[in-house]
């Protein structure tokens, strides 16, 4: 299973650790935990006055899939608002086979997880933390 699941692109995303760390003064943040597997993701954001993401950082204590997903999210979020993040969520949902349609870009890497339903929540956890951060009161 792990050979099929941990494709080269997923491993590369996790190793890249794009966005890993903390922001000096985030305007929004949220933490999400997956009690079933122990994964934990904290997302920190700096938003402009129009609600668009200027900067994102994440801390992940979790599996390779969770790390790769947070890294893929960090690559894709700058300049987006909550609606734009929703569009990214649809991309990953399509990659996981939860929605119909084609997938383009970095989220194509998660297509192998389509056949491992129990691991899909690992990929989605950073998106849940992002949604919570965007909905949280501003600093």
Coordinates of C-alpha atoms in Angstrom, one line a residue:
X1 CA 0.0 0.0 0.0
X2 CA 2.6 2.6 0.9
X3 CA 4.4 2.3 -2.4
X4 CA 1.2 3.1 -4.2
X5 CA 0.1 5.8 -1.8
X6 CA 3.4 7.6 -1.3
X7 CA 4.1 8.6 -4.8
X8 CA 7.2 10.6 -5.7
X9 CA 5.2 13.8 -6.1
X10 CA 3.6 13.5 -2.6
X11 CA 7.0 12.8 -1.0
X12 CA 8.5 15.8 -2.8
X13 CA 5.7 18.1 -1.6
X14 CA 6.2 16.9 2.0
X15 CA 10.0 17.3 1.8
X16 CA 9.7 20.8 0.3
X17 CA 7.9 22.0 3.5
X18 CA 6.7 25.1 1.6
X19 CA 5.2 27.5 4.2
X20 CA 6.3 25.5 7.2
X21 CA 6.9 27.6 10.2
X22 CA 5.3 30.5 12.0
X23 CA 4.4 34.1 11.0
X24 CA 5.8 37.0 13.0
X25 CA 2.3 38.5 13.5
X26 CA -0.5 36.5 11.9
X27 CA -3.9 38.2 11.4
X28 CA -5.7 34.9 11.6
X29 CA -4.9 31.4 12.8
X30 CA -6.6 28.1 13.6
X31 CA -5.6 24.6 14.7
X32 CA -7.3 21.4 13.6
X33 CA -6.7 17.9 15.1
X34 CA -7.6 14.5 13.7
X35 CA -8.3 12.4 16.9
X36 CA -8.3 9.2 14.9
X37 CA -4.7 9.4 13.7
X38 CA -3.2 12.1 15.9
X39 CA -2.4 14.6 13.0
X40 CA -2.5 18.2 14.0
X41 CA -2.3 21.3 11.7
X42 CA -2.0 24.9 12.7
X43 CA -2.5 27.5 9.9
X44 CA -1.4 31.1 10.3
X45 CA -2.4 33.8 7.8
X46 CA -1.7 37.4 7.1
X47 CA -4.6 38.9 5.2
X48 CA -4.8 42.2 3.3
X49 CA -7.7 44.7 3.9
X50 CA -9.7 43.0 1.2
X51 CA -9.5 39.5 2.9
X52 CA -6.9 38.1 0.4
X53 CA -4.1 36.0 1.7
X54 CA -0.7 37.8 1.7
X55 CA 1.2 35.1 3.6
X56 CA 0.6 31.7 5.1
X57 CA 2.5 29.5 7.5
X58 CA 1.7 26.1 8.8
X59 CA 2.9 23.8 11.5
X60 CA 2.1 20.1 10.9
X61 CA 2.5 17.3 13.4
X62 CA 1.3 14.5 11.2
X63 CA 1.8 12.0 8.5
X64 CA 3.5 12.5 5.1
X65 CA 0.1 13.1 3.4
X66 CA -0.8 15.8 5.9
X67 CA 2.6 17.5 5.4
X68 CA 2.3 17.3 1.6
X69 CA -1.2 18.7 1.6
X70 CA -0.1 21.7 3.8
X71 CA 2.8 22.3 1.5
X72 CA 0.6 22.1 -1.6
X73 CA -1.8 24.5 0.0
X74 CA 1.0 27.0 0.8
X75 CA 2.1 26.9 -2.8
X76 CA -1.4 27.9 -4.0
X77 CA -3.0 30.3 -1.5
X78 CA -1.3 33.7 -1.9
X79 CA -3.7 36.2 -3.4
X80 CA -6.8 34.1 -2.8
X81 CA -9.7 34.9 -0.5
X82 CA -12.2 32.5 1.1
X83 CA -13.9 31.9 -2.2
X84 CA -10.6 31.1 -3.9
X85 CA -9.7 28.7 -1.1
X86 CA -13.0 27.0 -1.7
X87 CA -12.0 26.5 -5.4
X88 CA -8.8 24.8 -4.2
X89 CA -10.8 22.6 -1.9
X90 CA -12.8 21.4 -4.9
X91 CA -9.5 20.6 -6.7
X92 CA -8.4 18.3 -3.9
X93 CA -11.8 16.8 -3.5
X94 CA -11.7 15.9 -7.3
X95 CA -8.2 14.4 -6.9
X96 CA -9.6 12.3 -4.0
X97 CA -12.5 11.1 -6.1
X98 CA -15.1 12.8 -3.8
X99 CA -16.2 15.2 -6.6
X100 CA -16.5 14.8 -10.4
X101 CA -14.3 16.7 -12.7
X102 CA -10.7 17.0 -13.7
X103 CA -7.8 18.1 -11.5
X104 CA -5.0 20.5 -12.6
X105 CA -1.9 21.6 -10.9
X106 CA -0.3 20.6 -7.7
X107 CA -3.3 18.8 -6.3
X108 CA -3.0 16.1 -9.0
X109 CA -0.4 14.6 -6.8
X110 CA -3.1 13.4 -4.4
X111 CA -4.9 11.2 -7.0
X112 CA -3.3 8.0 -5.5
X113 CA -5.1 8.6 -2.2
X114 CA -8.4 8.1 -4.1
X115 CA -8.1 4.4 -3.4
X116 CA -7.3 4.8 0.3
X117 CA -10.5 6.4 1.8
X118 CA -9.2 6.1 5.4
X119 CA -6.3 8.4 4.5
X120 CA -8.2 11.1 2.7
X121 CA -8.9 13.0 6.0
X122 CA -5.1 13.4 6.3
X123 CA -5.1 15.3 3.0
X124 CA -8.1 17.4 3.9
X125 CA -7.0 18.4 7.5
X126 CA -4.9 21.5 6.3
X127 CA -8.0 22.6 4.3
X128 CA -10.2 22.4 7.4
X129 CA -7.6 24.4 9.4
X130 CA -7.5 27.0 6.6
X131 CA -11.3 27.3 6.6
X132 CA -11.3 27.8 10.3
X133 CA -8.5 30.4 10.1
X134 CA -10.4 32.4 7.5
X135 CA -13.5 32.3 9.6
X136 CA -11.7 33.3 12.8
X137 CA -11.9 36.8 14.2
X138 CA -9.1 39.1 12.9
X139 CA -6.2 40.0 15.2

